Coordinates of C-alpha atoms in Angstrom, one line a residue:
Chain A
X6 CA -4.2 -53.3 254.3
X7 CA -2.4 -50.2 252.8
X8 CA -1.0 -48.0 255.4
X9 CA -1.1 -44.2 254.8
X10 CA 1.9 -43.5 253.9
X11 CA 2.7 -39.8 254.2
X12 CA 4.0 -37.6 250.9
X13 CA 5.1 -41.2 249.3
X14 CA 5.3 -39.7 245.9
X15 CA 7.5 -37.0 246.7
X16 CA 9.5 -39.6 249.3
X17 CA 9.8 -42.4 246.3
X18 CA 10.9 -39.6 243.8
X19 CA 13.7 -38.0 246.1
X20 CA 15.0 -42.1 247.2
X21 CA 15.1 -42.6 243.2
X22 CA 17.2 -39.6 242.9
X23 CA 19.4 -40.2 244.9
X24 CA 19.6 -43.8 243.9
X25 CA 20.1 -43.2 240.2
X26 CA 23.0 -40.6 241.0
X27 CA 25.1 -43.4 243.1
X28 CA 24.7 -46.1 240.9
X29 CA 23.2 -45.4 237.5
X30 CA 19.4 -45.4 236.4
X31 CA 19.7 -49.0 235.1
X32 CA 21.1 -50.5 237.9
X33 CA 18.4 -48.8 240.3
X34 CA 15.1 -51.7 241.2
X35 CA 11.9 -50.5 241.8
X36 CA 12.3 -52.7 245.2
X37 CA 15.8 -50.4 246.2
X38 CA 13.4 -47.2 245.7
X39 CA 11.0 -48.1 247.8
X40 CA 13.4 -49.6 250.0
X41 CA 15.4 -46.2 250.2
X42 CA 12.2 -44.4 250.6
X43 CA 11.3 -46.7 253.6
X44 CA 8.1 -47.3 251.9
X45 CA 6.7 -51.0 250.8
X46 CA 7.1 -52.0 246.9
X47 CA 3.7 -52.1 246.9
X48 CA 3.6 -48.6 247.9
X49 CA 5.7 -47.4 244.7
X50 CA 2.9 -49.1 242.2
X51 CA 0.1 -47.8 244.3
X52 CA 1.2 -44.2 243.1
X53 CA 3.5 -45.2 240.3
X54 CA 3.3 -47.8 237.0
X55 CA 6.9 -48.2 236.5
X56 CA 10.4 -46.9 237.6
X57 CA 10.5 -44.0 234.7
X58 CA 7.3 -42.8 235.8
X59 CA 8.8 -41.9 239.7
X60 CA 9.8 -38.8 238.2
X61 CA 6.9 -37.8 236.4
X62 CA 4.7 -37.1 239.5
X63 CA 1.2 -37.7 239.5
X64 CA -0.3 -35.4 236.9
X65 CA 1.4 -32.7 239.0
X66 CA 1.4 -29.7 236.4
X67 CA -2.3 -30.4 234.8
X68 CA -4.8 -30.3 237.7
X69 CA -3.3 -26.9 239.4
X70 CA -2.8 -25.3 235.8
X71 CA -6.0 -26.4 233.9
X72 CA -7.5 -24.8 237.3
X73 CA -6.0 -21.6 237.1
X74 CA -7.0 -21.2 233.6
X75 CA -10.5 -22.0 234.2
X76 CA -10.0 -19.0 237.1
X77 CA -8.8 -16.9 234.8
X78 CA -11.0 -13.6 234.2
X79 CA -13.5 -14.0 231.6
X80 CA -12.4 -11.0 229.7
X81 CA -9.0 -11.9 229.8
X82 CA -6.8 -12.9 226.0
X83 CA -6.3 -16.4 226.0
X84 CA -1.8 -16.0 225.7
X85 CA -3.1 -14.0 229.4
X86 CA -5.2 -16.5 230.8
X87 CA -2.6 -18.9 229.7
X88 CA -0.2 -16.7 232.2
X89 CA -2.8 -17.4 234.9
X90 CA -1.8 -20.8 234.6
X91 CA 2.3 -20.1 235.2
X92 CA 1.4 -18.1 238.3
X93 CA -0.2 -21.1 240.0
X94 CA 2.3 -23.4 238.9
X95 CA 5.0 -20.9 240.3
X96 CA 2.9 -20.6 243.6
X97 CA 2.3 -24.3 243.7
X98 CA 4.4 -27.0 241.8
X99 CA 8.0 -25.3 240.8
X100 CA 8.4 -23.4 244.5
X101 CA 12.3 -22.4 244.8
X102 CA 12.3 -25.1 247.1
X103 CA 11.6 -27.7 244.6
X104 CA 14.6 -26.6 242.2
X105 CA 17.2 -28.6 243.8
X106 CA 15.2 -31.5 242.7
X107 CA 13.9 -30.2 238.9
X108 CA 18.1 -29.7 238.2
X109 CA 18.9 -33.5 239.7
X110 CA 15.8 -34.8 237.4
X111 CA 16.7 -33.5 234.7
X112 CA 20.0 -34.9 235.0
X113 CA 19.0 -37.8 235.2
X114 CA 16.6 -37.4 232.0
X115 CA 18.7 -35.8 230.0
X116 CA 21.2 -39.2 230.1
X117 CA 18.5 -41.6 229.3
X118 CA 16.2 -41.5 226.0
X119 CA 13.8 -43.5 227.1
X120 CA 13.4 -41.2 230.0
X121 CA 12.9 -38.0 227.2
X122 CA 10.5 -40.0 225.6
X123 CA 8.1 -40.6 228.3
X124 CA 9.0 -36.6 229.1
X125 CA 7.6 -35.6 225.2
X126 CA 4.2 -37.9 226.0
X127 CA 3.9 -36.3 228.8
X128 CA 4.4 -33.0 227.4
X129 CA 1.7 -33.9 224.7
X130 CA -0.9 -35.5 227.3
X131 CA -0.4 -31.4 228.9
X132 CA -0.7 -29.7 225.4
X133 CA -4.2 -31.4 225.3
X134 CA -4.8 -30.9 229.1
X135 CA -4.6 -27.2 228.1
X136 CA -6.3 -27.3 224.5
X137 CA -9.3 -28.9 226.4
X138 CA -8.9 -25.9 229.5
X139 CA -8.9 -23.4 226.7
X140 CA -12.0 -24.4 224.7
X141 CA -13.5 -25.0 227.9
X142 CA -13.5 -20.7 228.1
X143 CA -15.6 -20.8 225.3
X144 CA -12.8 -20.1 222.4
X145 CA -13.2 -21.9 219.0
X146 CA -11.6 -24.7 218.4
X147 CA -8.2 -23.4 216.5
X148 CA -7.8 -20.7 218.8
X149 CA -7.5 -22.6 222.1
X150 CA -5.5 -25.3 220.1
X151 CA -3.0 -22.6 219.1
X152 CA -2.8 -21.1 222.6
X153 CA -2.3 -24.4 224.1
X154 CA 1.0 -25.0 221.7
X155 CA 2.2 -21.8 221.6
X156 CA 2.0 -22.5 226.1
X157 CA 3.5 -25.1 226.1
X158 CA 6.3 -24.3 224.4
X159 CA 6.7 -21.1 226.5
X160 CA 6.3 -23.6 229.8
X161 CA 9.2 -26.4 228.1
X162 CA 11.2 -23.3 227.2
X163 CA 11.1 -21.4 231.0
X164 CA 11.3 -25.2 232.6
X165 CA 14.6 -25.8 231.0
X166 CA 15.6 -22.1 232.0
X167 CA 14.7 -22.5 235.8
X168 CA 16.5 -25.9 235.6
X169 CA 19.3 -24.6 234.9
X170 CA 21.8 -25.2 237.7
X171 CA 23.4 -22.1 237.7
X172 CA 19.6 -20.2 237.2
X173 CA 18.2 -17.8 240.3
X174 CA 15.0 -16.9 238.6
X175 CA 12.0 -17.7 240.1
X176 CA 10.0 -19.7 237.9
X177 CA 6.5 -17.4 237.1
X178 CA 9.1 -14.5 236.2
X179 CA 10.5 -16.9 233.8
X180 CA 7.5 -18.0 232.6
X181 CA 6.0 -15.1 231.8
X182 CA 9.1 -13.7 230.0
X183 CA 9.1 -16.8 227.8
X184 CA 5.5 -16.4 227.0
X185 CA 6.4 -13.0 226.2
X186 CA 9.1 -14.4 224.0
X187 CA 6.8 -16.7 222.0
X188 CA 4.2 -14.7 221.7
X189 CA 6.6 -11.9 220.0
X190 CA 8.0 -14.6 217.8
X191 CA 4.2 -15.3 216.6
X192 CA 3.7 -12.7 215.3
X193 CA 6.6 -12.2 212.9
X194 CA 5.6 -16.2 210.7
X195 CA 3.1 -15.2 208.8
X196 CA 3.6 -15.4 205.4
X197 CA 3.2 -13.3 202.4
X198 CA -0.5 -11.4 201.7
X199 CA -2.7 -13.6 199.7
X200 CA -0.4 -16.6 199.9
X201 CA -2.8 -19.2 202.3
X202 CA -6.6 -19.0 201.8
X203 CA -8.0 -17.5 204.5
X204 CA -11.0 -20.0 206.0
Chain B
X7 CA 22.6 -63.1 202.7
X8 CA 19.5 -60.2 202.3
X9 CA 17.3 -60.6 199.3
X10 CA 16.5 -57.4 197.8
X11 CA 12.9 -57.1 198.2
X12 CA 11.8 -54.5 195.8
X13 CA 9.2 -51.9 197.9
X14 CA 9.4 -54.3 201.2
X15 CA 7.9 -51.3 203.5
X16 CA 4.7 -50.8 201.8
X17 CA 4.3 -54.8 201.0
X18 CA 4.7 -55.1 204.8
X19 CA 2.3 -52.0 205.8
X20 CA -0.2 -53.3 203.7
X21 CA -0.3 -56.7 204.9
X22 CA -0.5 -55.5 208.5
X23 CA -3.4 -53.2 207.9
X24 CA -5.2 -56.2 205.6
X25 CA -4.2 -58.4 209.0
X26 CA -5.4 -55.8 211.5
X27 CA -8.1 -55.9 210.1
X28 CA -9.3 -59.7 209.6
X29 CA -8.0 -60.3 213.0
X30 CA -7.3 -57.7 215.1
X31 CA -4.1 -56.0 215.9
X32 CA -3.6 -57.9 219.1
X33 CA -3.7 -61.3 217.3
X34 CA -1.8 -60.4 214.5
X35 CA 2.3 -61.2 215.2
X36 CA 5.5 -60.2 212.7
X37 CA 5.6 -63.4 211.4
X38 CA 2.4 -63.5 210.4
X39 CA 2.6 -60.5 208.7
X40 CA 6.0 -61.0 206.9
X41 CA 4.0 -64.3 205.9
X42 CA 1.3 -62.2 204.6
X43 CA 3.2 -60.2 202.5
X44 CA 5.9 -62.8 201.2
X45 CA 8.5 -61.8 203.2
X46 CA 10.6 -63.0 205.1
X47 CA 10.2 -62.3 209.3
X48 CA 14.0 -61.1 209.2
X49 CA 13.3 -58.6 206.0
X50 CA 10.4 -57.0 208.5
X51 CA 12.9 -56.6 211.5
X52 CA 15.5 -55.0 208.9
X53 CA 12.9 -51.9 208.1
X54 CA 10.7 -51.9 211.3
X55 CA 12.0 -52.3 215.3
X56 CA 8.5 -54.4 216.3
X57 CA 5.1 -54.5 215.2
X58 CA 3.9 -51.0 216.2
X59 CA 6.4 -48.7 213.8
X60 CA 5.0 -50.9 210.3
X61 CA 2.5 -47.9 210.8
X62 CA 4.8 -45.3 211.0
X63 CA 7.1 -45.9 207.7
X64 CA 10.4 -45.2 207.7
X65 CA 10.6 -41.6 208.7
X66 CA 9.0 -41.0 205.7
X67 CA 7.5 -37.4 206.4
X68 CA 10.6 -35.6 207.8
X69 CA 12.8 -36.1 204.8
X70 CA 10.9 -34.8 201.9
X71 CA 9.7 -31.9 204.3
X72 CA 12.9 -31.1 205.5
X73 CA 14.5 -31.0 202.3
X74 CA 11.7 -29.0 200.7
X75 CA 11.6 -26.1 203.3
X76 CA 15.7 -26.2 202.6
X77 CA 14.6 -25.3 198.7
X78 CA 12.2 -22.8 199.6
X79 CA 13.4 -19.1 198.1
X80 CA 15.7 -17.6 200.5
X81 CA 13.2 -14.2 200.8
X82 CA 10.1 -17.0 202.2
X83 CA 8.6 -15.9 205.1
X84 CA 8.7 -18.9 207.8
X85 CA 5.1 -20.5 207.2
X86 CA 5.5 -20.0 203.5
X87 CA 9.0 -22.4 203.5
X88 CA 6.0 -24.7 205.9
X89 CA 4.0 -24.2 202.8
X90 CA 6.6 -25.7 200.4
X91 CA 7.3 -28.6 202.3
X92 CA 3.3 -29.4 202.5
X93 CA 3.4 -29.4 199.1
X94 CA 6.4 -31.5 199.2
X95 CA 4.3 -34.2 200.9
X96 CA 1.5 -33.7 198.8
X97 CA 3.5 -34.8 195.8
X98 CA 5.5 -37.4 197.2
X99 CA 3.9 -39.3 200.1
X100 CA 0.3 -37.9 200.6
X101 CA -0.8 -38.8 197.1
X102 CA -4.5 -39.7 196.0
X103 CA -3.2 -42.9 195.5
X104 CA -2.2 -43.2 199.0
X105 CA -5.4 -42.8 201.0
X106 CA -7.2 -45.8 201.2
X107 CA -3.8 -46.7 202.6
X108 CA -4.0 -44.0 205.3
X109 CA -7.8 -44.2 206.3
X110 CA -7.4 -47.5 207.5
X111 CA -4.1 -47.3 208.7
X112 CA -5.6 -44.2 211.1
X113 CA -9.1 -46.6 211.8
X114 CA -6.1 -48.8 213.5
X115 CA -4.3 -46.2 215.7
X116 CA -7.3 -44.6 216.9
X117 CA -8.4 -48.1 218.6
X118 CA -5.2 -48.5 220.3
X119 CA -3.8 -46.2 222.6
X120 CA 0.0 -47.5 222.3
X121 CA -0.6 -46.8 218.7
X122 CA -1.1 -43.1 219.6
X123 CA 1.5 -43.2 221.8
X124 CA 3.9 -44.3 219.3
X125 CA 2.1 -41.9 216.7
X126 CA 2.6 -38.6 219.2
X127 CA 6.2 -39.1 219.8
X128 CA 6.5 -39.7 215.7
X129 CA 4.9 -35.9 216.0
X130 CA 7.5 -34.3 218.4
X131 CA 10.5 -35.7 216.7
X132 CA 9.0 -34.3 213.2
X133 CA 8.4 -30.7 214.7
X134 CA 12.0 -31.1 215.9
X135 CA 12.9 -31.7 212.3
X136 CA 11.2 -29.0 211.3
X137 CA 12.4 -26.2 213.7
X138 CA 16.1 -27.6 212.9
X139 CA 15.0 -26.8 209.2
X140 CA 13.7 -23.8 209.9
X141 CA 17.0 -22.8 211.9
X142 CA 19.1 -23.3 209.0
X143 CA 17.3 -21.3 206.9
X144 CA 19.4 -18.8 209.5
X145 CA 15.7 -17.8 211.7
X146 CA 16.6 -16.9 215.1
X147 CA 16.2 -20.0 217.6
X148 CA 12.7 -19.2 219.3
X149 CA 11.5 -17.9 215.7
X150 CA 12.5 -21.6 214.4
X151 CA 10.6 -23.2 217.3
X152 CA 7.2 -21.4 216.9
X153 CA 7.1 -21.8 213.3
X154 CA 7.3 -25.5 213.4
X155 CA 4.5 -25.7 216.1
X156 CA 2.5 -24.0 214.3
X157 CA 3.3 -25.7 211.4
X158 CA 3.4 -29.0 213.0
X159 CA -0.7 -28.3 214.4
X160 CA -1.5 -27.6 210.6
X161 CA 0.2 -30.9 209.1
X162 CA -1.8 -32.7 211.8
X163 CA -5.2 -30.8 211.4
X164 CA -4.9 -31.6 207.3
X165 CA -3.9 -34.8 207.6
X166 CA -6.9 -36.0 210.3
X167 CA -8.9 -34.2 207.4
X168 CA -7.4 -36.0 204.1
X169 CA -7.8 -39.1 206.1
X170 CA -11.6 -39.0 206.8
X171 CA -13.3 -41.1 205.1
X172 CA -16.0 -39.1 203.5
X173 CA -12.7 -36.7 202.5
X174 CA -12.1 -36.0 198.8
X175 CA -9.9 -33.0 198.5
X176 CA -6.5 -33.4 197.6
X177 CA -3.8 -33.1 200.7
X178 CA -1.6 -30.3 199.4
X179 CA -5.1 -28.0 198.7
X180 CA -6.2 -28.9 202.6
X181 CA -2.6 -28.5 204.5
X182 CA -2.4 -25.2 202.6
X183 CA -5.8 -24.5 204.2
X184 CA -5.1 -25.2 207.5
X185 CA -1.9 -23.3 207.4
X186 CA -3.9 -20.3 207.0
X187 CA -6.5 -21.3 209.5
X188 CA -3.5 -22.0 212.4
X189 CA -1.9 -18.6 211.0
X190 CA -5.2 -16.3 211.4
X191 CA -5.8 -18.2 215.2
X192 CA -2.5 -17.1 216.2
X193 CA -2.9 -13.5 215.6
X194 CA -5.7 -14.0 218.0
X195 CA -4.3 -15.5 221.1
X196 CA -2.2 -12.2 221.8
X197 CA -2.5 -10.9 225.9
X198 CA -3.3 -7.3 227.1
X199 CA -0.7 -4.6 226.1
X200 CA 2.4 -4.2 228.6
X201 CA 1.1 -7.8 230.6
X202 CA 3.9 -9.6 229.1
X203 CA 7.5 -8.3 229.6
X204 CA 9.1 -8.0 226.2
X205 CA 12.4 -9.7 225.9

């Protein structure tokens, strides 16, 4: 019988922290996280698949951000309703209380390739978590696709800011000045008059 | 000692999509594919890590794009150097000749979802070619960054297109087409004056 096992994901992520910064990622056992963490092993693959995915949360960022942007007002631009989306994620997932944590992960990522690769699939997975949030207010196809990749790169771009040890930001200021950022930088790619067909 | 095998990638690719198909890609190992094509099983593991990346040619996109945006005139706006290096592929590696080759090839990844995997992280290393291109054509970093995720949306878009089946337009003609179609979306996605502080 499972026990309940109260806030083990956020319990098995901080015991793999700490483990990975006293002896090394590779030398860290999925049994010494859970061990740490004063949880079962069986606990860790109830919530995780694997020892990269403890810091990858369970689809943390999607659910509260696909939510907001369904929330968003109907009349509002789709860059804006993407904005909507950072707010909640401010309120909810990257609270100044979590940054300690963000700037020890990404420590830890930033050493291990394997760990940046499951970091860009997860990225992509959130791209199309957003495309599908997007078309889902009723925008064509293109356009919500567009909005979703010009987001997330806003959202990896403020991320890495407010990870930044010495950063004091809170994160939906940085966010929005990113997407400000990107969506300034959109509009000065296009090309030469006549140059693409139009569709 | 190595044998020179003259054109060993595409004798390999070939036989793994003919094998794919007969038998599945789940039953089909290296060896049998090096077999297949005449080749030895050490000649495969000297182009290709494992089984997945015969699909995914030696980084075959990112060089002739790369070099092509490079050779674009100096006065290009950023999605017209894109331009250059679609046409770039459309010369070299998306030929006519080519897409039987690619239709099946993507009939294969879209049943497997490690295939996509493999095939998304492919796409984020590419668009990281392509904003490091576009840097050193001296565009400002964040500049760099949104060109090649737009561009990178409209090499995907055309090339889902050029690989459907029913598909008879030549790839340059449709990546030139979608470059104007992910262009015109992203004058589109633009928020309410003043929402967005300007950096």
């Amino acid at each position: 019988m499972a026990r309940w096992e109260p806030n083990a994901p956020q319990r098995l992520a901080d015991a793999a922290l700490e483990l990975f910064a006293e002896r090394g990622y590779e030398n860290t056992t999925v049994l010494d996280i859970a061990q740490r963490a004063g949880l079962a092993k069986s606990t860790f693959f109830r919530h995780f698949q694997d020892k990269r995915e403890v810091l990858f949360g369970e689809n943390a960022l999607a659910g509260p951000l696909v939510a907001a942007i369904a929330a968003a007002p109907a009349e509002a631009a789709p860059l804006d309703a993407v904005a909507c989306g950072f707010d909640a994620l401010a309120r909810d997932v990257f609270t100044p209380a979590r940054r300690a944590f963000t700037v020890r992960r990404r420590a830890v990522i930033d050493a291990h390739p394997d760990l940046q690769e499951r970091e860009a699939l997860k990225g992509v997975s959130l791209t199309a978590s957003m495309t599908r949030a997007m078309a889902d207010r009723g925008l064509p196809d293109l356009v919500a696709r567009v909005t979703a990749e010009l987001g997330a790169l806003a959202l990896r771009i403020a991320y890495r800011r407010w990870s930044d040890s010495g950063n004091t930001d809170e994160f939906g200021a940085l966010a929005r000045r990113a997407l400000g950022e990107v969506q300034a930088a959109a509009l000065t790619v296009e090309g030469g008059p006549g140059r693409f067909p139009r569709p």
